[in-house]
Coordinates of C-alpha atoms and ligand atoms in Angstrom, one line a residue:
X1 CA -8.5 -21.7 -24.9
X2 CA -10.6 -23.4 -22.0
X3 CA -13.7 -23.5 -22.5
X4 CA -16.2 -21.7 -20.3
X5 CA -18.8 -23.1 -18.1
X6 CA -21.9 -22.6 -17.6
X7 CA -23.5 -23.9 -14.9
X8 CA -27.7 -23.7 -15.4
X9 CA -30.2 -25.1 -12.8
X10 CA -34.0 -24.9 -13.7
X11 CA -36.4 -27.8 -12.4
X12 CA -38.5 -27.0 -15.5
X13 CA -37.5 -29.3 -17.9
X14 CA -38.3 -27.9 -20.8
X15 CA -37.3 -24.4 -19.9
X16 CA -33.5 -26.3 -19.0
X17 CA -33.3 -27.9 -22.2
X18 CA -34.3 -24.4 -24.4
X19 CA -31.2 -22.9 -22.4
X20 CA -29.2 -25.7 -23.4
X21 CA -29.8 -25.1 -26.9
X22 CA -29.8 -21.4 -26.7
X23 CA -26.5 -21.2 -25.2
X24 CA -25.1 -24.1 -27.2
X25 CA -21.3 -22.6 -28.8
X26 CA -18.2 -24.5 -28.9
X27 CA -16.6 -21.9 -26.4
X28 CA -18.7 -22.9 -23.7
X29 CA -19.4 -25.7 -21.6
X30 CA -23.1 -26.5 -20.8
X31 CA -23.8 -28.4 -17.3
X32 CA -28.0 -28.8 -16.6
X33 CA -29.2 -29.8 -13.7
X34 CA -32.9 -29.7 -11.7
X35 CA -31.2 -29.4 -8.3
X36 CA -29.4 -27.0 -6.4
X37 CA -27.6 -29.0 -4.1
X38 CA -26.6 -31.3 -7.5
X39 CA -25.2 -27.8 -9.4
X40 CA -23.5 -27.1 -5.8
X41 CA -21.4 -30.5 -6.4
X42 CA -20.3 -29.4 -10.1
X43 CA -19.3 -25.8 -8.4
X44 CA -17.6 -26.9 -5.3
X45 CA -14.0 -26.7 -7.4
X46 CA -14.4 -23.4 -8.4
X47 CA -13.8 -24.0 -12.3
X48 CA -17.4 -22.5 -13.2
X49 CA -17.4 -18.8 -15.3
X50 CA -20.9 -18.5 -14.5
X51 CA -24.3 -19.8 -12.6
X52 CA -27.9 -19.2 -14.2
X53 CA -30.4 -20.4 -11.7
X54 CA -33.9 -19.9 -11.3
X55 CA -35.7 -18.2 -8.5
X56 CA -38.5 -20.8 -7.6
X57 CA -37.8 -24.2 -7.1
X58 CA -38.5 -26.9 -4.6
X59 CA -36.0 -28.2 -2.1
X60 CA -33.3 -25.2 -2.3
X61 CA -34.6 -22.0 -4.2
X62 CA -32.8 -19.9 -6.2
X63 CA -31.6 -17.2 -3.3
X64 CA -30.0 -20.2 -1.2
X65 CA -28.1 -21.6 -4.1
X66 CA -27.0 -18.1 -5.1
X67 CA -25.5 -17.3 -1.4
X68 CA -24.0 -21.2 -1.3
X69 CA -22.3 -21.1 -4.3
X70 CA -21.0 -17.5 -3.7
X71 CA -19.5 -18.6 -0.9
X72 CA -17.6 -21.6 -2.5
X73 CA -16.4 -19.3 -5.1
X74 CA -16.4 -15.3 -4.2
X75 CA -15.8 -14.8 -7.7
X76 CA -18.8 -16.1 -9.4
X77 CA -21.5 -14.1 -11.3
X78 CA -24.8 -15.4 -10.5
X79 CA -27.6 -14.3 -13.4
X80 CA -31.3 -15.0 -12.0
X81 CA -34.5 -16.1 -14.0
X82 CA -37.2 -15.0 -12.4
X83 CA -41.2 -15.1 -13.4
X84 CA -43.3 -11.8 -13.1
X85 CA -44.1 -12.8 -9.7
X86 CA -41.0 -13.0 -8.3
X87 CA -39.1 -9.8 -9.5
X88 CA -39.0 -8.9 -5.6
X89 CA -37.0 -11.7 -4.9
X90 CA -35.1 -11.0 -7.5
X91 CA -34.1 -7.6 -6.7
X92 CA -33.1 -9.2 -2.8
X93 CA -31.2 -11.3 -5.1
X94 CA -29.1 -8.7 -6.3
X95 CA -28.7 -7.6 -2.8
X96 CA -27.1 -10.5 -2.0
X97 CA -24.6 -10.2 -4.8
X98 CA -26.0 -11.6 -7.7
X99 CA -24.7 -10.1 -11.1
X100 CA -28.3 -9.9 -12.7
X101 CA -31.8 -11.0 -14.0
X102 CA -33.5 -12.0 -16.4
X103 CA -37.5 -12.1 -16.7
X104 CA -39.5 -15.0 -18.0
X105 CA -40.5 -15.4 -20.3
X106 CA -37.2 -14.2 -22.4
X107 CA -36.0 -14.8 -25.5
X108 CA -32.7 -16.0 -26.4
X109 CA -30.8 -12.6 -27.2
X110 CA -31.9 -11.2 -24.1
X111 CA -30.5 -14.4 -22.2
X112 CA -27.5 -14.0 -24.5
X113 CA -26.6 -10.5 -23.9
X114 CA -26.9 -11.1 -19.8
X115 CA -24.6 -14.2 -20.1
X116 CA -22.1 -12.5 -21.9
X117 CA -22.1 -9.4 -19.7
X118 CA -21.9 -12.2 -16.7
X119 CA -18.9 -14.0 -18.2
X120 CA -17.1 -10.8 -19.3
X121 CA -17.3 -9.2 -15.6
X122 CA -15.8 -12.9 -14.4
X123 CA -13.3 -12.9 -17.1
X124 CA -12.1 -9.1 -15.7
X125 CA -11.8 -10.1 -12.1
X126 CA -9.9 -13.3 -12.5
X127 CA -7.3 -10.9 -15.0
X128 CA -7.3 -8.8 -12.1
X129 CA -6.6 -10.9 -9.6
X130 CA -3.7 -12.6 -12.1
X131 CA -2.3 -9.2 -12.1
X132 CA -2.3 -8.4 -9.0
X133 CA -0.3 -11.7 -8.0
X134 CA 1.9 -10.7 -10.7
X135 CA 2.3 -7.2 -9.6
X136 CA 2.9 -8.7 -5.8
X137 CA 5.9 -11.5 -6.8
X138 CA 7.6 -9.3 -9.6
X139 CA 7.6 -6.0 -6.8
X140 CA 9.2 -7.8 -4.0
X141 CA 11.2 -10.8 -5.9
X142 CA 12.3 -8.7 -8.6
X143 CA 14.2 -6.2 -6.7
X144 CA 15.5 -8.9 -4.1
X145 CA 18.7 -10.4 -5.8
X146 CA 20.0 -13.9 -5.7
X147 CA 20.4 -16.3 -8.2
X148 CA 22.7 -18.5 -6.0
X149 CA 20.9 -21.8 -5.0
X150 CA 21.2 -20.8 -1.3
X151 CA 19.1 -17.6 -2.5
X152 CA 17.0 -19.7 -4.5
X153 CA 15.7 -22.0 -1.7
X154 CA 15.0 -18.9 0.5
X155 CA 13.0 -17.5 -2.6
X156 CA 11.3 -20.8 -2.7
X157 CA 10.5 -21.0 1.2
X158 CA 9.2 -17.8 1.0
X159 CA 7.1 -18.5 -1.7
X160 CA 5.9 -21.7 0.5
X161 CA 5.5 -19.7 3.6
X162 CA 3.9 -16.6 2.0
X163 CA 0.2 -17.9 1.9
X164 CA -0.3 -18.8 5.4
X165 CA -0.6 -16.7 8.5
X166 CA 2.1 -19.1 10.0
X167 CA 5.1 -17.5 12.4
X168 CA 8.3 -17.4 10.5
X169 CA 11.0 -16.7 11.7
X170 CA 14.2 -14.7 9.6
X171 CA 17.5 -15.4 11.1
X172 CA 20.6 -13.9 9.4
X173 CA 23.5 -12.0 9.9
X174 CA 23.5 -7.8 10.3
X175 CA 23.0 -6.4 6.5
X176 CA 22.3 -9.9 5.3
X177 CA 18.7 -9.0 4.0
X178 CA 15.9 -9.7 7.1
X179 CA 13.9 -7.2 6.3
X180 CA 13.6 -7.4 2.9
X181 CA 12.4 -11.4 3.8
X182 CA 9.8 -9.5 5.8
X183 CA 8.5 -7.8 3.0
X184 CA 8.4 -10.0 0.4
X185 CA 6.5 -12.5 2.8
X186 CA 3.9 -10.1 3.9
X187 CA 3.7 -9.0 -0.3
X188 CA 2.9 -12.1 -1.3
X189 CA 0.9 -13.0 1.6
X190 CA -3.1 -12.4 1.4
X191 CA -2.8 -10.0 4.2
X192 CA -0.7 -7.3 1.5
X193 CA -3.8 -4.7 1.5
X194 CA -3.1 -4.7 5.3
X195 CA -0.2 -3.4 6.9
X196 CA 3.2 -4.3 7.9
X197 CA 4.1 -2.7 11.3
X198 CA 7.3 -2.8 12.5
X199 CA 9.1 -3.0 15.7
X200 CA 12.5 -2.6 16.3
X201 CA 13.0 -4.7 19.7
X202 CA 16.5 -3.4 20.2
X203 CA 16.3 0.4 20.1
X204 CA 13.1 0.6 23.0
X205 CA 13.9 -0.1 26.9
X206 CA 11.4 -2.7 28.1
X207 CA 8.6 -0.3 29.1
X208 CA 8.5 1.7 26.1
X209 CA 8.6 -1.4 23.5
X210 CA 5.5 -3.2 25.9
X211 CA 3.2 0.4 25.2
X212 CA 4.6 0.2 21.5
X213 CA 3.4 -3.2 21.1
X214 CA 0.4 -3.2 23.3
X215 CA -0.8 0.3 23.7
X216 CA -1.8 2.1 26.7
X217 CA -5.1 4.3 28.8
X218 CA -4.8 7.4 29.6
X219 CA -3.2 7.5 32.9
X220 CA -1.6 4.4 32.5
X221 CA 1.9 5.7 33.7
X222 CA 3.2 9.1 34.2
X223 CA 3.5 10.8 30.7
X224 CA 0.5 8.8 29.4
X225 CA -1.7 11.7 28.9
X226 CA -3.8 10.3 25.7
X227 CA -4.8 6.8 24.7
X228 CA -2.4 5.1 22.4
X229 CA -3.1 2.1 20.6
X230 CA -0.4 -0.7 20.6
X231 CA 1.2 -2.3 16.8
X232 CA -0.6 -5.0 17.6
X233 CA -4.2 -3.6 17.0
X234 CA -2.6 -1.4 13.7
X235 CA -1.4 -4.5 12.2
X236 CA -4.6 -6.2 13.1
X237 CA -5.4 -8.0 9.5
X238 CA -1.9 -7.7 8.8
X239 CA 1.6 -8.6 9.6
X240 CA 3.7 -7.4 12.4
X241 CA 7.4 -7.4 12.4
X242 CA 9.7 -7.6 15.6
X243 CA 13.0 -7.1 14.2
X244 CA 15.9 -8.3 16.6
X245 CA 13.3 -9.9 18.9
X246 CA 16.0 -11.7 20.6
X247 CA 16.7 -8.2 22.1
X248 CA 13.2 -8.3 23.9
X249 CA 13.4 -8.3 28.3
X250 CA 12.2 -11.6 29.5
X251 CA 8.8 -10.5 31.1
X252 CA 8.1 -8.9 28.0
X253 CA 8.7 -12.2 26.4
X254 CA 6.1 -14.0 28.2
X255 CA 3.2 -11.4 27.4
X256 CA 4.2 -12.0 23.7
X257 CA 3.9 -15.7 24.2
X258 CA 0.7 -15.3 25.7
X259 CA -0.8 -12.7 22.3
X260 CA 0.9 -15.4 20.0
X261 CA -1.0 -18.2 21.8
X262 CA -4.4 -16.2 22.8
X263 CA -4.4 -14.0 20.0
X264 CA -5.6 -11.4 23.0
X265 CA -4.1 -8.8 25.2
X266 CA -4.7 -5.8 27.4
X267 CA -3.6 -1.9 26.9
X268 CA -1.1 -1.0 29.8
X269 CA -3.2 0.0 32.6
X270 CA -6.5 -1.1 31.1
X271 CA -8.6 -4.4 31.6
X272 CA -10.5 -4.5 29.0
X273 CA -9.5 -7.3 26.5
X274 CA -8.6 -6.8 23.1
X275 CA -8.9 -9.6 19.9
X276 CA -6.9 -9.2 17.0
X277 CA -5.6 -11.4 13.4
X278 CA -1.9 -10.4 13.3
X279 CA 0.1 -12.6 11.4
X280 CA 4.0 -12.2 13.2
X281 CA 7.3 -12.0 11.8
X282 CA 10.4 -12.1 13.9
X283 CA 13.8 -11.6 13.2
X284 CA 17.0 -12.1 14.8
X285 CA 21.0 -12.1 14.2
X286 CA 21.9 -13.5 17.1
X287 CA 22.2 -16.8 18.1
X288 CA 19.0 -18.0 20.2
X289 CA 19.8 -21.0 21.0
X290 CA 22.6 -19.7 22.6
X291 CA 20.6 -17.1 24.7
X292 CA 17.9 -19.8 25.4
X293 CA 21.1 -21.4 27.2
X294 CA 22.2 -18.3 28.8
X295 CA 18.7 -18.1 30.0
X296 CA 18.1 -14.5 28.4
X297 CA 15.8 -16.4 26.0
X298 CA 12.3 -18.3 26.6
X299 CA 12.4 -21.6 25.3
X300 CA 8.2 -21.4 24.4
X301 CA 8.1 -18.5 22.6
X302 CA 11.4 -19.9 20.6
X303 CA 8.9 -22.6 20.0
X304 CA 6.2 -20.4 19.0
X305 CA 8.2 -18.3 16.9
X306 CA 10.1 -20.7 15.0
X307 CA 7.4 -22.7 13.3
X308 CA 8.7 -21.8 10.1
X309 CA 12.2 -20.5 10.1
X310 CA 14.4 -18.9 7.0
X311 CA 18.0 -18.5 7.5
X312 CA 19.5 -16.2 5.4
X313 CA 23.0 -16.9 4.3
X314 CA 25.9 -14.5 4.8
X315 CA 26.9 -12.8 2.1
X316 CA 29.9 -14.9 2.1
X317 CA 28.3 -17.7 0.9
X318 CA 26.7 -17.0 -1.9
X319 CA 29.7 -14.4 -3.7
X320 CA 28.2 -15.5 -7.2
X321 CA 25.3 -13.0 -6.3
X322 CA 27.7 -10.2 -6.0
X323 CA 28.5 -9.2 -9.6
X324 CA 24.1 -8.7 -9.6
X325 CA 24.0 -7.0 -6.5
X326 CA 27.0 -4.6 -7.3
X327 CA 25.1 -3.7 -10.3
X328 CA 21.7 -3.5 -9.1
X329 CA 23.1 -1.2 -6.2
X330 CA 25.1 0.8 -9.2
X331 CA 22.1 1.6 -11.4
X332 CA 20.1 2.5 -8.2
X333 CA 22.8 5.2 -6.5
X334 CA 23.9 6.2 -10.3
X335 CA 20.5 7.4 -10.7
X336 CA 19.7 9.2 -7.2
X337 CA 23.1 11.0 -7.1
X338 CA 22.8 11.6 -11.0
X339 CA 26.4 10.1 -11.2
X340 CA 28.5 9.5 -14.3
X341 CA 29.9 6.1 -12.8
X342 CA 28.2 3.5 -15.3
X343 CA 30.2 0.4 -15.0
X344 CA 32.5 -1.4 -13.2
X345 CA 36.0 -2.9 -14.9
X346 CA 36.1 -6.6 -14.3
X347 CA 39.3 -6.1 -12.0
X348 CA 37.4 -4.2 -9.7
X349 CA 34.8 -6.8 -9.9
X350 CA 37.0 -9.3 -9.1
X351 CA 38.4 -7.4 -6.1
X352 CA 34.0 -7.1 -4.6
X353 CA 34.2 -10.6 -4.9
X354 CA 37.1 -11.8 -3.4
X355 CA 36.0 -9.7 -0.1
X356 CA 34.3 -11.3 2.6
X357 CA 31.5 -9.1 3.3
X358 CA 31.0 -9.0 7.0
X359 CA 28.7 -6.9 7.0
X360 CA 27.1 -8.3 4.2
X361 CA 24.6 -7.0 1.3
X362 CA 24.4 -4.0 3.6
X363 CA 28.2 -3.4 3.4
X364 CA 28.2 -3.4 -0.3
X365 CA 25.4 -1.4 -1.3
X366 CA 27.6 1.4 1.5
X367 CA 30.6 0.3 -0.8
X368 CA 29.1 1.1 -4.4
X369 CA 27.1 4.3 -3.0
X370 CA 30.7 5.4 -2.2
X371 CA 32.6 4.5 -5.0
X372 CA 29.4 6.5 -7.1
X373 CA 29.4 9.3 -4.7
X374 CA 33.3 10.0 -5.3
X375 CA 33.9 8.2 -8.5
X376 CA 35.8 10.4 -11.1
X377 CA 35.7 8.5 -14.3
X378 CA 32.5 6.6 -16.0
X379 CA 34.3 3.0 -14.6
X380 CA 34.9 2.3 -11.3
X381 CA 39.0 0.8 -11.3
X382 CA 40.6 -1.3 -9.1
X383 CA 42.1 1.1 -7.1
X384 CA 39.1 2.8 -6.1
X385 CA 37.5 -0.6 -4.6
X386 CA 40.9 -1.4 -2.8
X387 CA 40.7 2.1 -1.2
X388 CA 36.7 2.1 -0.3
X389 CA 37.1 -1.1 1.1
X390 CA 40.4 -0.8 3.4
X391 CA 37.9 2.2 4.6
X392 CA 34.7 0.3 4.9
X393 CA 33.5 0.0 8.5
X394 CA 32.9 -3.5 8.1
X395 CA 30.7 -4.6 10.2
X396 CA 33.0 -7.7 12.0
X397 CA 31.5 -7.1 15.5
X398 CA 27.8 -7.4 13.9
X399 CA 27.2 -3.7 14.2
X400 CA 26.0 -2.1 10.7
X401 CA 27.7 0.2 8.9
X402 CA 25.8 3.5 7.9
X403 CA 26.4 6.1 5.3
X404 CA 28.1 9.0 7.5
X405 CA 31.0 6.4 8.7
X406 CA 34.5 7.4 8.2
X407 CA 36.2 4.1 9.6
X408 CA 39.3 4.8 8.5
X409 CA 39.7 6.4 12.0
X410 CA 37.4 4.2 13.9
X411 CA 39.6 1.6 16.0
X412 CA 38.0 -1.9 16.1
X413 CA 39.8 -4.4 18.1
X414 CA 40.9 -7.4 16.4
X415 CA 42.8 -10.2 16.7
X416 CA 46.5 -9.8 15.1
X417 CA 46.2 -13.0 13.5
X418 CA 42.9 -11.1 11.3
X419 CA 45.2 -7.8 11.0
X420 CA 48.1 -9.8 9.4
X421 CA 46.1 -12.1 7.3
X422 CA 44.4 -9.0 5.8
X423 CA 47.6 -6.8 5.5
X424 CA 49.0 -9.9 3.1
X425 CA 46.3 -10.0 1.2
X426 CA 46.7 -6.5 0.7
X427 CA 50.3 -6.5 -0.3
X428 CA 49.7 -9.7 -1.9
X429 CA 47.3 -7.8 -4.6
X430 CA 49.3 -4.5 -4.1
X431 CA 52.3 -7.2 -6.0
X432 CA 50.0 -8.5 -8.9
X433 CA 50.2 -12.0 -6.8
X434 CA 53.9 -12.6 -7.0
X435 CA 54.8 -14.2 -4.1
X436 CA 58.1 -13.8 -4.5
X437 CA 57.9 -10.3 -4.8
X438 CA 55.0 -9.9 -1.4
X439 CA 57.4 -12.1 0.8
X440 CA 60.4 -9.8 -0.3
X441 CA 58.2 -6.7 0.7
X442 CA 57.2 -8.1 3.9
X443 CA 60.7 -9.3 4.6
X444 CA 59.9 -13.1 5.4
X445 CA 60.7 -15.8 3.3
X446 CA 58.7 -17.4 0.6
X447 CA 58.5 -20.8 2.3
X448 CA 56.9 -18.6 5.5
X449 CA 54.6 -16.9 3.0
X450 CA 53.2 -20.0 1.7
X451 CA 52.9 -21.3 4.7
X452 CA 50.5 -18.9 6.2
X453 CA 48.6 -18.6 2.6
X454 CA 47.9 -22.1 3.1
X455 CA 46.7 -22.2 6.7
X456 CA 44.5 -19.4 5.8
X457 CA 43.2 -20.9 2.9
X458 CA 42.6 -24.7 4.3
X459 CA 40.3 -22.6 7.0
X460 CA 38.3 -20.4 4.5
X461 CA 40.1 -17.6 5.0
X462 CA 41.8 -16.4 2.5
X463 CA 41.0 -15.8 -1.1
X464 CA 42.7 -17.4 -3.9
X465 CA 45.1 -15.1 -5.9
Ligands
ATP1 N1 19.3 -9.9 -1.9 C1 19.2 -8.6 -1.9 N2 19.0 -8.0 -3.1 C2 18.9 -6.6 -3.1 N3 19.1 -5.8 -2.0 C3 19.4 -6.4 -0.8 C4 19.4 -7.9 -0.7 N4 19.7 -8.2 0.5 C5 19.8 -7.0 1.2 N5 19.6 -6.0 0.4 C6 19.6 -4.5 0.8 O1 20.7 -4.4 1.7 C7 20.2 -3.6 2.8 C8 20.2 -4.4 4.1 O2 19.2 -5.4 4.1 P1 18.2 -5.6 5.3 O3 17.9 -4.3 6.0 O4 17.0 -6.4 4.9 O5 19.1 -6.4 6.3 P2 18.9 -7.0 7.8 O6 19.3 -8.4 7.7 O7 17.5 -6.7 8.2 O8 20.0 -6.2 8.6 P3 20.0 -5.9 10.2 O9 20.3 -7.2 10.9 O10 21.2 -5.0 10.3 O11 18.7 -5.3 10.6 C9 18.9 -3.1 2.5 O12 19.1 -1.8 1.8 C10 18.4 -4.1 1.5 O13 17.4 -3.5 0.6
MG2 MG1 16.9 -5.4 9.8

């Protein structure tokens, strides 16, 4: 184990060097000095257990060290000496956050038992603080699936982007996971005590979302009958989400540039400026460089907002993740609904994996709530995958799919190309992936079969069966 230190400032020199001795163990390590602003050098890296200072010196005294080197290292248990004559001081001492005192003259148990007290309280805290972290990371990584490398380096720019208050900025598509980015950033951000607010840009007209955000007087507009503060002031400390913020009206846009750049704003209908520390999250799944293009987008707050970004990738490009996420979703719906399902066979594995996901990890965890909802047996089969996914809403025009769908009647235009491709994968399976067989059914020959599989699968279309 590292060994503690200790750091002790006396200007008496005998009085340093009995300390020494006192406190002389192998599991601690001993640093003397006469000074204060010398012991403020050895704490500045924050690698001290403990400070033992004395009240009354010249240059800086023992109530000036204490609130310097508290302030290089919040953590640090300061234990005064302090003669008879001082004990006043000493007890403003303890105001200002010392851990204790000890009277002079003492002898060395009583300098023992205070130091061990002091280093036992440090040794709690920094545990704490370990476990806390811990508690932070394991909660939001640990339910937030992805061993693919693409998942790996979002993992990793999330760790990166976590500790600052930076802007980041979650692009993905529908269902791909933006939120859950969201979380995990302001979880393992500093700001976690504090809350996450967030605003769904899309689902409020432009005069509702700018008294969501901003809050409003009493009068402010017709309706506004109370005082409302804005997201922006209950986030204040914390982090504030605006989910689908390439949704927001463009005049609303430039009040938000103005917040992110001023860190200031007004209620609606008030004057009176308001400061707050809100760190922002945006999300989007549309293109917005696009819509800067189109002119529906402001190119400064694109600026503003994409200091750090994180792309999420589509489902379809990462498919080794599935076999973890179908599982993960299993065991969570398995218990809710108190299903029997409890596994999956590898063909019906197979079958998640070959699928294309467009509406990505929110698509699948719809899929496997199904399949658990109206599973029969204690394995899901083929079959059962090959029926909940020709009903699956998917979510091709970027919509999401939600629980209460029953897409097996909802039309959804498509190309035919899209309709035909899928149909021959369909009787492709439906034939165990005889070709012969699938071209007979579909009544075209072979050579045209192979064809198209071809074309499909030279342009990523098509799975390989
Ligand atoms: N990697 C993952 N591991 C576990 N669960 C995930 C993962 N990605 C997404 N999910 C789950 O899938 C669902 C959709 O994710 P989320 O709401 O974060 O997507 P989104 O990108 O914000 O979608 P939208 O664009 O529609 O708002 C949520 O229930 C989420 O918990
Ligand atoms: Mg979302």
């Amino acid at each position: 184990m590292a060994r503690e230190k200790i750091v002790i400032v006396d200007d008496d020199d005998f009085m340093r060097d009995s300390l020494l001795e006192a406190l002389n163990r192998p599991s601690l390590l001993l640093k003397g000095f006469s000074r204060g602003k010398e012991a403020l050098i050895e704490l500045a890296d924050g690698s001290a257990s403990l400070l033992l200072t004395d009240m009354r010196m010249p240059e800086m005294d023992g109530v000036t060290l204490l609130r310097e080197a508290r302030r290089l290292d919040p953590k640090l248990p300061v234990v005064m000496m302090t003669a008879f004559a001082t004990v006043e001081t000493a007890v403003e001492a303890m105001k200002e956050g010392a851990f204790d005192y000890v009277m002079k003259p003492f002898t060395a148990e009583v300098v023992d038992v205070a130091v061990n007290r002091a280093l036992e309280h440090r040794r709690l805290l920094v545990e704490n603080e370990f476990l806390k972290n811990e508690l932070a990371k394991r909660f939001q990584l640990g339910h937030f699936i992805g061993k693919s490398p693409v998942m790996q380096k979002v993992f990793e720019e999330i760790r990166l982007a976590a500790p600052s208050s930076a802007t980041v900025f979650i692009r993905g598509e529908s269902g791909s996971g933006k939120e859950l980015v969201a979380r995990a950033i302001h979880a393992q951000s500093p700001r976690r005590d504090k809350p996450l607010v967030k605003v769904n840009c899309a689902a409020l007209s432009a005069g509702v979302l700018e008294s969501e955000l901003f809050g409003h007087e009493r009068g402010a507009f017709t309706g506004a009958d109370k005082r409302r503060i804005g997201r922006f002031e209950m986030a204040d400390g914390g982090t504030l989400f605006l989910d689908e913020v390439s949704e927001m009206d463009l005049g609303l846009q430039g009040k938000l540039l103005r917040v992110l750049q001023e860190k200031e704003f007004e209620r609606v209908g008030s004057s009176e400026t308001i400061a707050v520390d809100v760190r922002i999250l945006a999300s989007s799944n549309r293109d917005l460089e696009k819509a800067i293009e189109n002119g529906t987008f402001r190119e400064d707050l694109y600026y503003r907002l994409n200091v750090i970004s994180v792309e999420l990738p589509p489902l379809r490009q990462r498919k080794v993740d599935i076999p973890d996420l179908a599982r993960y979703f299993l065991a969570r719906y398995r218990q809710e609904e108190g299903s029997r399902v409890r596994d999956i066979s590898p063909g019906a594995m197979d079958i998640l994996c070959q699928y294309d996901w467009p509406g990505n990890v929110r698509e699948l965890a719809n899929v496997m709530e199904r399949l658990i909802v109206l599973g029969r047996g204690e394995v899901i089969m083929p079959v059962q995958v090959e029926n909940s996914l020709s009903k699956t809403p998917a979510a091709r025009n970027g919509s999401s799919s939600t629980h209460s769908d029953t897409a097996a009647t909802v039309y959804r235009p498509r190309p035919l190309d899209e309709v035909e491709r899928e149909f021959v994968e369909s009787t492709l399976r439906h034939c165990d992936g005889v070709r012969a067989k699938t071209a007979q059914v579909l009544g075209i020959s072979e050579r045209s079969l192979r064809d198209r599989i071809k074309r499909w699968q030279d342009a990523g279309l098509f799975p390989v069966i």
